[in-house]
Amino acid sequence: YDDSQQDSSRDEARLQKMSSQGGALVIIDNGSRAADRVLLEPASLAHGWELIKNADNLGLGAALNQGVRRLAGLGFRWALLFDQDSLPATDMSERMIEALQRHAEPTRVAVIGPRFEDVSTGRPHRVLMQHPRCPGLFRKVEIGREDIPDVSMVITSGSLVRVADFETLGGFDEKFFIDYIDTDFCLRCRKLGRLIAVSATARLDHSLGDREKRRWLGIEIETTNHSALRHYYIARNRIPMIARHAWREPHWFLFDCAAAGLWIFRVLAAEGQKGRKLLAMVLGTWDGLLGRSGPCPERRQRMLGTEAADAKIRN
């Protein structure tokens, strides 16, 4: 949860949908404004939700670790993770458990992801997989009627994580602050020989950025419209990700290089504030090479401008 939320009644209904998935609901308030916290606290008390309040934004990785460790302390063996702006189907968790039971090797599954549509575009999300005939290559596939037993990664929101594997890996990497946290966790699971699966029937509505469709020289382009600050984190965290995973997962490395090129093209062709975003990419890459981590330094935020300093970090 962060201070990007404006409609308290909508937020409470969304949290109720999350709570209905079963078990206990633990909400991590990651440094939201006092006015927003005042709206959240009564709802938590009324519904019996546990609210963990951070005075400052500790980053997505730290918030996820707080939530999963609290659930582990309550005795849960699985943790279902959500971003504040995601909306699960009523039976999403049930469908995920059914997918686990159908899996040929259920004890090897560390994470199960849902089938989700991007609410900005209405398009089904495609998942990354190693190419079956050329292991060094990748392919992106839409989720059909059948579960997918082994993919490269799934996004954090809507993912069902086995607590034992979470503890073995030491949780999510908090140094990233935001971006690549889910990818890194999944690839570290794969390093241990664990599997990342996807349920074909568990549905989630989620948004990957403020996506829009625009035209450039007659070509339709789907932009993400990330802030300059978000581009800084993506570029910075890409460096340790490459060092950590590229040699073991060359298909992911090839995909990530293609994605980086595509994002640069989108910014140049169809997004606003091109100069600021390109500067963010350069600064992020430089800081990544220098081994810097954690929240973006204030001096960098000042260099990227007011929009970057005030941007709300969302996944």
mmCIF file of C-alpha atoms in Angstrom:
data_model
loop_
_atom_site.group_PDB
_atom_site.id
_atom_site.type_symbol
_atom_site.label_atom_id
_atom_site.label_comp_id
_atom_site.label_asym_id
_atom_site.label_seq_id
_atom_site.Cartn_x
_atom_site.Cartn_y
_atom_site.Cartn_z
ATOM 1 C CA TYR A 1 0.000 0.000 0.000
ATOM 2 C CA ASP A 2 1.269 3.502 -0.771
ATOM 3 C CA ASP A 3 -0.088 7.030 -0.984
ATOM 4 C CA SER A 4 -1.050 6.751 -4.647
ATOM 5 C CA GLN A 5 -4.481 5.545 -3.586
ATOM 6 C CA GLN A 6 -7.223 8.160 -3.664
ATOM 7 C CA ASP A 7 -10.630 6.397 -3.455
ATOM 8 C CA SER A 8 -10.899 4.911 0.064
ATOM 9 C CA SER A 9 -14.131 2.989 -0.607
ATOM 10 C CA ARG A 10 -12.622 1.412 -3.714
ATOM 11 C CA ASP A 11 -9.467 0.533 -1.810
ATOM 12 C CA GLU A 12 -11.419 -1.100 1.007
ATOM 13 C CA ALA A 13 -13.422 -3.198 -1.463
ATOM 14 C CA ARG A 14 -10.195 -4.252 -3.162
ATOM 15 C CA LEU A 15 -8.667 -5.265 0.173
ATOM 16 C CA GLN A 16 -11.812 -7.237 1.004
ATOM 17 C CA LYS A 17 -11.386 -9.133 -2.261
ATOM 18 C CA MET A 18 -7.814 -9.930 -1.275
ATOM 19 C CA SER A 19 -8.892 -10.966 2.210
ATOM 20 C CA SER A 20 -11.496 -13.351 0.777
ATOM 21 C CA GLN A 21 -8.715 -15.473 -0.733
ATOM 22 C CA GLY A 22 -8.378 -17.210 2.645
ATOM 23 C CA GLY A 23 -6.026 -17.186 5.617
ATOM 24 C CA ALA A 24 -4.969 -13.870 7.154
ATOM 25 C CA LEU A 25 -4.500 -10.509 5.448
ATOM 26 C CA VAL A 26 -1.364 -8.583 6.392
ATOM 27 C CA ILE A 27 -1.154 -5.049 4.990
ATOM 28 C CA ILE A 28 2.198 -3.301 4.778
ATOM 29 C CA ASP A 29 1.723 0.469 4.844
ATOM 30 C CA ASN A 30 5.009 1.536 3.275
ATOM 31 C CA GLY A 31 5.265 5.158 4.356
ATOM 32 C CA SER A 32 1.964 6.502 3.070
ATOM 33 C CA ARG A 33 0.742 9.984 3.925
ATOM 34 C CA ALA A 34 -0.973 10.575 7.265
ATOM 35 C CA ALA A 35 -4.284 11.396 5.550
ATOM 36 C CA ASP A 36 -4.286 8.072 3.704
ATOM 37 C CA ARG A 37 -3.240 6.159 6.812
ATOM 38 C CA VAL A 38 -6.197 7.582 8.709
ATOM 39 C CA LEU A 39 -8.471 5.977 6.102
ATOM 40 C CA LEU A 40 -6.651 2.641 6.213
ATOM 41 C CA GLU A 41 -6.473 2.112 9.970
ATOM 42 C CA PRO A 42 -10.275 2.034 10.652
ATOM 43 C CA ALA A 43 -10.815 -0.425 7.782
ATOM 44 C CA SER A 44 -8.135 -2.724 9.177
ATOM 45 C CA LEU A 45 -9.676 -2.652 12.635
ATOM 46 C CA ALA A 46 -13.177 -3.230 11.291
ATOM 47 C CA HIS A 47 -12.203 -6.302 9.254
ATOM 48 C CA GLY A 48 -9.559 -7.771 11.540
ATOM 49 C CA TRP A 49 -6.705 -7.180 9.114
ATOM 50 C CA GLU A 50 -3.200 -6.818 10.474
ATOM 51 C CA LEU A 51 -1.595 -3.496 9.590
ATOM 52 C CA ILE A 52 2.180 -3.036 9.725
ATOM 53 C CA LYS A 53 3.063 0.644 9.491
ATOM 54 C CA ASN A 54 6.410 1.873 8.191
ATOM 55 C CA ALA A 55 7.246 5.497 8.880
ATOM 56 C CA ASP A 56 9.135 5.705 5.570
ATOM 57 C CA ASN A 57 9.035 3.933 2.214
ATOM 58 C CA LEU A 58 11.460 1.060 2.780
ATOM 59 C CA GLY A 59 11.068 -0.241 -0.747
ATOM 60 C CA LEU A 60 9.023 -3.038 -2.240
ATOM 61 C CA GLY A 61 11.456 -5.800 -1.316
ATOM 62 C CA ALA A 62 11.474 -4.857 2.362
ATOM 63 C CA ALA A 63 7.675 -4.618 2.442
ATOM 64 C CA LEU A 64 7.273 -8.039 0.840
ATOM 65 C CA ASN A 65 9.715 -9.546 3.315
ATOM 66 C CA GLN A 66 7.825 -8.037 6.240
ATOM 67 C CA GLY A 67 4.552 -9.500 5.037
ATOM 68 C CA VAL A 68 5.811 -13.001 4.246
ATOM 69 C CA ARG A 69 7.764 -13.257 7.503
ATOM 70 C CA ARG A 70 4.697 -12.246 9.463
ATOM 71 C CA LEU A 71 2.639 -14.931 7.704
ATOM 72 C CA ALA A 72 5.416 -17.437 8.378
ATOM 73 C CA GLY A 73 5.248 -16.479 12.048
ATOM 74 C CA LEU A 74 1.513 -17.190 11.996
ATOM 75 C CA GLY A 75 2.229 -20.683 10.703
ATOM 76 C CA PHE A 76 1.266 -20.299 7.036
ATOM 77 C CA ARG A 77 3.140 -22.430 4.502
ATOM 78 C CA TRP A 78 2.169 -20.293 1.491
ATOM 79 C CA ALA A 79 1.973 -16.521 1.037
ATOM 80 C CA LEU A 80 -0.195 -14.857 -1.606
ATOM 81 C CA LEU A 81 1.260 -11.482 -2.584
ATOM 82 C CA PHE A 82 -0.545 -8.433 -3.964
ATOM 83 C CA ASP A 83 0.237 -4.926 -5.083
ATOM 84 C CA GLN A 84 -2.228 -2.352 -3.779
ATOM 85 C CA ASP A 85 -3.779 -1.815 -7.223
ATOM 86 C CA SER A 86 -4.428 -5.478 -8.123
ATOM 87 C CA LEU A 87 -7.849 -7.110 -8.143
ATOM 88 C CA PRO A 88 -8.077 -10.901 -7.810
ATOM 89 C CA ALA A 89 -11.018 -13.008 -8.914
ATOM 90 C CA THR A 90 -13.036 -14.374 -5.992
ATOM 91 C CA ASP A 91 -11.773 -17.920 -6.523
ATOM 92 C CA MET A 92 -8.220 -17.065 -7.525
ATOM 93 C CA SER A 93 -6.467 -18.767 -4.607
ATOM 94 C CA GLU A 94 -8.612 -21.894 -4.966
ATOM 95 C CA ARG A 95 -7.671 -22.171 -8.621
ATOM 96 C CA MET A 96 -4.000 -21.794 -7.779
ATOM 97 C CA ILE A 97 -4.155 -24.612 -5.240
ATOM 98 C CA GLU A 98 -5.894 -26.763 -7.834
ATOM 99 C CA ALA A 99 -3.070 -25.976 -10.278
ATOM 100 C CA LEU A 100 -0.549 -27.086 -7.679
ATOM 101 C CA GLN A 101 -2.446 -30.338 -7.147
ATOM 102 C CA ARG A 102 -2.511 -30.960 -10.908
ATOM 103 C CA HIS A 103 1.205 -30.324 -11.277
ATOM 104 C CA ALA A 104 3.357 -33.335 -12.141
ATOM 105 C CA GLU A 105 5.941 -32.339 -9.502
ATOM 106 C CA PRO A 106 4.047 -30.318 -6.874
ATOM 107 C CA THR A 107 6.786 -30.535 -4.242
ATOM 108 C CA ARG A 108 9.220 -28.766 -6.597
ATOM 109 C CA VAL A 109 6.956 -25.759 -7.160
ATOM 110 C CA ALA A 110 8.200 -22.648 -5.355
ATOM 111 C CA VAL A 111 5.905 -20.038 -6.935
ATOM 112 C CA ILE A 112 2.574 -20.150 -8.749
ATOM 113 C CA GLY A 113 1.508 -17.162 -10.817
ATOM 114 C CA PRO A 114 -1.999 -16.267 -12.024
ATOM 115 C CA ARG A 115 -3.379 -15.570 -15.458
ATOM 116 C CA PHE A 116 -3.756 -11.805 -15.579
ATOM 117 C CA GLU A 117 -4.927 -9.151 -17.954
ATOM 118 C CA ASP A 118 -3.437 -5.690 -18.091
ATOM 119 C CA VAL A 119 -6.283 -3.365 -17.124
ATOM 120 C CA SER A 120 -4.748 -0.539 -19.170
ATOM 121 C CA THR A 121 -4.945 -2.420 -22.467
ATOM 122 C CA GLY A 122 -7.241 -5.383 -21.789
ATOM 123 C CA ARG A 123 -4.598 -7.679 -23.233
ATOM 124 C CA PRO A 124 -3.681 -10.998 -21.591
ATOM 125 C CA HIS A 125 -0.166 -11.014 -20.185
ATOM 126 C CA ARG A 126 2.304 -13.372 -21.842
ATOM 127 C CA VAL A 127 4.868 -15.305 -19.827
ATOM 128 C CA LEU A 128 8.545 -15.861 -20.549
ATOM 129 C CA MET A 129 9.811 -19.377 -21.194
ATOM 130 C CA GLN A 130 13.023 -20.995 -22.323
ATOM 131 C CA HIS A 131 12.769 -22.080 -25.951
ATOM 132 C CA PRO A 132 12.139 -25.856 -26.021
ATOM 133 C CA ARG A 133 14.512 -26.564 -28.917
ATOM 134 C CA CYS A 134 17.104 -23.800 -28.439
ATOM 135 C CA PRO A 135 17.716 -23.362 -24.685
ATOM 136 C CA GLY A 136 19.703 -20.160 -25.240
ATOM 137 C CA LEU A 137 16.667 -18.499 -26.838
ATOM 138 C CA PHE A 138 13.379 -17.392 -25.304
ATOM 139 C CA ARG A 139 9.737 -17.286 -26.246
ATOM 140 C CA LYS A 140 6.743 -15.368 -24.865
ATOM 141 C CA VAL A 141 3.520 -17.361 -24.727
ATOM 142 C CA GLU A 142 -0.070 -16.565 -23.868
ATOM 143 C CA ILE A 143 -1.701 -18.706 -21.235
ATOM 144 C CA GLY A 144 -4.269 -20.981 -22.843
ATOM 145 C CA ARG A 145 -6.603 -23.505 -21.261
ATOM 146 C CA GLU A 146 -3.819 -25.534 -19.696
ATOM 147 C CA ASP A 147 -1.566 -24.673 -16.762
ATOM 148 C CA ILE A 148 2.073 -23.990 -17.578
ATOM 149 C CA PRO A 149 4.247 -26.107 -15.270
ATOM 150 C CA ASP A 150 7.564 -24.310 -15.759
ATOM 151 C CA VAL A 151 8.171 -20.666 -16.735
ATOM 152 C CA SER A 152 11.111 -18.335 -16.178
ATOM 153 C CA MET A 153 9.376 -15.839 -13.930
ATOM 154 C CA VAL A 154 6.076 -14.316 -12.836
ATOM 155 C CA ILE A 155 5.288 -10.870 -11.473
ATOM 156 C CA THR A 156 5.030 -10.357 -7.725
ATOM 157 C CA SER A 157 1.376 -9.395 -7.595
ATOM 158 C CA GLY A 158 -0.883 -12.419 -7.497
ATOM 159 C CA SER A 159 1.978 -14.858 -6.946
ATOM 160 C CA LEU A 160 1.635 -17.677 -4.440
ATOM 161 C CA VAL A 161 5.007 -18.255 -2.780
ATOM 162 C CA ARG A 162 6.061 -21.313 -0.790
ATOM 163 C CA VAL A 163 7.285 -19.970 2.551
ATOM 164 C CA ALA A 164 9.941 -22.678 2.937
ATOM 165 C CA ASP A 165 11.601 -21.627 -0.333
ATOM 166 C CA PHE A 166 11.300 -17.971 0.655
ATOM 167 C CA GLU A 167 13.176 -18.720 3.873
ATOM 168 C CA THR A 168 15.811 -20.803 2.080
ATOM 169 C CA LEU A 169 16.555 -17.909 -0.278
ATOM 170 C CA GLY A 170 16.542 -15.309 2.478
ATOM 171 C CA GLY A 171 13.553 -13.502 1.031
ATOM 172 C CA PHE A 172 13.411 -10.815 -1.647
ATOM 173 C CA ASP A 173 16.470 -8.686 -2.341
ATOM 174 C CA GLU A 174 15.824 -5.400 -0.531
ATOM 175 C CA LYS A 175 18.801 -3.653 -2.173
ATOM 176 C CA PHE A 176 16.850 -3.361 -5.431
ATOM 177 C CA PHE A 177 14.209 -1.210 -3.687
ATOM 178 C CA ILE A 178 11.870 -1.710 -6.655
ATOM 179 C CA ASP A 179 12.087 -3.389 -10.090
ATOM 180 C CA TYR A 180 13.552 -6.809 -10.836
ATOM 181 C CA ILE A 181 12.658 -7.978 -7.326
ATOM 182 C CA ASP A 182 10.217 -10.594 -8.611
ATOM 183 C CA THR A 183 12.449 -11.632 -11.522
ATOM 184 C CA ASP A 184 15.447 -12.039 -9.238
ATOM 185 C CA PHE A 185 13.481 -14.145 -6.765
ATOM 186 C CA CYS A 186 12.156 -16.446 -9.478
ATOM 187 C CA LEU A 187 15.564 -16.906 -11.082
ATOM 188 C CA ARG A 188 17.102 -17.682 -7.702
ATOM 189 C CA CYS A 189 14.383 -20.294 -7.189
ATOM 190 C CA ARG A 190 15.295 -21.835 -10.545
ATOM 191 C CA LYS A 191 18.942 -21.915 -9.471
ATOM 192 C CA LEU A 192 17.901 -24.218 -6.616
ATOM 193 C CA GLY A 193 16.059 -26.498 -9.028
ATOM 194 C CA ARG A 194 12.650 -25.194 -8.007
ATOM 195 C CA LEU A 195 9.834 -24.530 -10.481
ATOM 196 C CA ILE A 196 7.775 -21.438 -11.304
ATOM 197 C CA ALA A 197 4.303 -22.460 -12.490
ATOM 198 C CA VAL A 198 1.282 -20.585 -13.869
ATOM 199 C CA SER A 199 -2.375 -21.408 -13.315
ATOM 200 C CA ALA A 200 -4.567 -21.094 -16.402
ATOM 201 C CA THR A 201 -7.741 -20.534 -14.375
ATOM 202 C CA ALA A 202 -6.600 -18.204 -11.556
ATOM 203 C CA ARG A 203 -7.447 -14.700 -12.753
ATOM 204 C CA LEU A 204 -6.071 -11.322 -11.703
ATOM 205 C CA ASP A 205 -6.572 -7.788 -13.000
ATOM 206 C CA HIS A 206 -3.384 -5.759 -12.770
ATOM 207 C CA SER A 207 -1.651 -2.881 -14.528
ATOM 208 C CA LEU A 208 1.987 -2.852 -15.654
ATOM 209 C CA GLY A 209 2.489 0.892 -15.825
ATOM 210 C CA ASP A 210 0.094 3.422 -17.346
ATOM 211 C CA ARG A 211 0.052 1.798 -20.756
ATOM 212 C CA GLU A 212 -1.269 3.561 -23.826
ATOM 213 C CA LYS A 213 -1.392 2.724 -27.506
ATOM 214 C CA ARG A 214 0.107 5.383 -29.775
ATOM 215 C CA ARG A 215 1.140 5.546 -33.399
ATOM 216 C CA TRP A 216 4.581 6.432 -34.776
ATOM 217 C CA LEU A 217 5.154 6.518 -38.532
ATOM 218 C CA GLY A 218 2.088 4.330 -38.956
ATOM 219 C CA ILE A 219 3.290 1.793 -36.375
ATOM 220 C CA GLU A 220 1.208 1.118 -33.274
ATOM 221 C CA ILE A 221 3.348 1.370 -30.122
ATOM 222 C CA GLU A 222 2.292 0.405 -26.613
ATOM 223 C CA THR A 223 3.985 2.752 -24.161
ATOM 224 C CA THR A 224 4.482 2.136 -20.424
ATOM 225 C CA ASN A 225 4.811 5.831 -19.492
ATOM 226 C CA HIS A 226 7.032 5.065 -16.512
ATOM 227 C CA SER A 227 8.425 8.081 -14.670
ATOM 228 C CA ALA A 228 12.090 9.022 -14.991
ATOM 229 C CA LEU A 229 12.662 7.710 -11.466
ATOM 230 C CA ARG A 230 11.269 4.323 -12.434
ATOM 231 C CA HIS A 231 13.582 4.198 -15.448
ATOM 232 C CA TYR A 232 16.485 4.948 -13.106
ATOM 233 C CA TYR A 233 15.715 1.901 -10.957
ATOM 234 C CA ILE A 234 15.190 -0.371 -13.956
ATOM 235 C CA ALA A 235 18.499 0.640 -15.529
ATOM 236 C CA ARG A 236 20.421 0.472 -12.245
ATOM 237 C CA ASN A 237 19.097 -2.899 -11.123
ATOM 238 C CA ARG A 238 19.652 -4.436 -14.548
ATOM 239 C CA ILE A 239 23.426 -4.389 -13.928
ATOM 240 C CA PRO A 240 23.513 -6.671 -10.849
ATOM 241 C CA MET A 241 20.817 -8.830 -12.430
ATOM 242 C CA ILE A 242 23.021 -9.465 -15.458
ATOM 243 C CA ALA A 243 26.021 -10.223 -13.263
ATOM 244 C CA ARG A 244 23.963 -12.586 -11.128
ATOM 245 C CA HIS A 245 21.873 -14.479 -13.699
ATOM 246 C CA ALA A 246 22.997 -13.944 -17.321
ATOM 247 C CA TRP A 247 25.458 -16.828 -17.519
ATOM 248 C CA ARG A 248 23.011 -19.278 -15.942
ATOM 249 C CA GLU A 249 19.866 -18.077 -17.734
ATOM 250 C CA PRO A 250 21.024 -16.891 -21.183
ATOM 251 C CA HIS A 251 17.465 -16.961 -22.539
ATOM 252 C CA TRP A 252 16.421 -14.463 -19.847
ATOM 253 C CA PHE A 253 19.471 -12.300 -20.611
ATOM 254 C CA LEU A 254 18.590 -12.222 -24.310
ATOM 255 C CA PHE A 255 14.989 -11.318 -23.477
ATOM 256 C CA ASP A 256 16.064 -8.569 -21.086
ATOM 257 C CA CYS A 257 18.396 -7.035 -23.658
ATOM 258 C CA ALA A 258 15.552 -7.013 -26.192
ATOM 259 C CA ALA A 259 13.220 -5.451 -23.593
ATOM 260 C CA ALA A 260 15.779 -2.731 -22.792
ATOM 261 C CA GLY A 261 16.084 -1.831 -26.467
ATOM 262 C CA LEU A 262 12.313 -1.773 -26.863
ATOM 263 C CA TRP A 263 11.861 0.546 -23.889
ATOM 264 C CA ILE A 264 14.422 2.995 -25.264
ATOM 265 C CA PHE A 265 12.619 2.940 -28.612
ATOM 266 C CA ARG A 266 9.241 3.547 -26.937
ATOM 267 C CA VAL A 267 10.590 6.547 -25.020
ATOM 268 C CA LEU A 268 12.192 8.080 -28.115
ATOM 269 C CA ALA A 269 9.253 7.395 -30.415
ATOM 270 C CA ALA A 270 6.148 7.983 -28.368
ATOM 271 C CA GLU A 271 6.657 9.173 -24.772
ATOM 272 C CA GLY A 272 7.044 12.586 -23.234
ATOM 273 C CA GLN A 273 10.033 13.934 -21.272
ATOM 274 C CA LYS A 274 12.437 11.979 -23.431
ATOM 275 C CA GLY A 275 15.557 13.773 -22.233
ATOM 276 C CA ARG A 276 14.770 13.262 -18.573
ATOM 277 C CA LYS A 277 14.031 9.571 -19.032
ATOM 278 C CA LEU A 278 17.155 8.947 -21.103
ATOM 279 C CA LEU A 279 19.207 10.748 -18.442
ATOM 280 C CA ALA A 280 17.620 8.483 -15.824
ATOM 281 C CA MET A 281 18.695 5.426 -17.820
ATOM 282 C CA VAL A 282 22.268 6.700 -18.090
ATOM 283 C CA LEU A 283 22.493 7.605 -14.392
ATOM 284 C CA GLY A 284 20.921 4.326 -13.365
ATOM 285 C CA THR A 285 23.334 2.312 -15.485
ATOM 286 C CA TRP A 286 26.301 4.246 -14.092
ATOM 287 C CA ASP A 287 25.161 3.740 -10.490
ATOM 288 C CA GLY A 288 24.593 0.049 -11.200
ATOM 289 C CA LEU A 289 28.156 -0.288 -12.484
ATOM 290 C CA LEU A 290 29.355 1.444 -9.304
ATOM 291 C CA GLY A 291 27.432 -1.055 -7.187
ATOM 292 C CA ARG A 292 24.979 1.446 -5.703
ATOM 293 C CA SER A 293 21.679 0.137 -4.328
ATOM 294 C CA GLY A 294 18.739 1.102 -2.124
ATOM 295 C CA PRO A 295 16.596 4.210 -2.657
ATOM 296 C CA CYS A 296 17.610 6.649 -5.356
ATOM 297 C CA PRO A 297 19.899 9.307 -3.806
ATOM 298 C CA GLU A 298 18.363 12.747 -3.390
ATOM 299 C CA ARG A 299 21.016 14.298 -5.611
ATOM 300 C CA ARG A 300 19.942 11.959 -8.405
ATOM 301 C CA GLN A 301 16.301 12.839 -7.836
ATOM 302 C CA ARG A 302 17.164 16.522 -8.115
ATOM 303 C CA MET A 303 19.010 15.854 -11.376
ATOM 304 C CA LEU A 304 15.960 14.032 -12.735
ATOM 305 C CA GLY A 305 13.603 16.850 -11.789
ATOM 306 C CA THR A 306 10.492 17.395 -9.730
ATOM 307 C CA GLU A 307 8.456 14.714 -11.494
ATOM 308 C CA ALA A 308 11.009 12.062 -10.557
ATOM 309 C CA ALA A 309 11.347 13.241 -6.965
ATOM 310 C CA ASP A 310 7.597 13.243 -6.419
ATOM 311 C CA ALA A 311 6.774 10.100 -8.416
ATOM 312 C CA LYS A 312 4.885 7.365 -6.623
ATOM 313 C CA ILE A 313 6.603 4.034 -6.922
ATOM 314 C CA ARG A 314 4.211 1.389 -8.146
ATOM 315 C CA ASN A 315 4.743 -2.046 -9.568
#
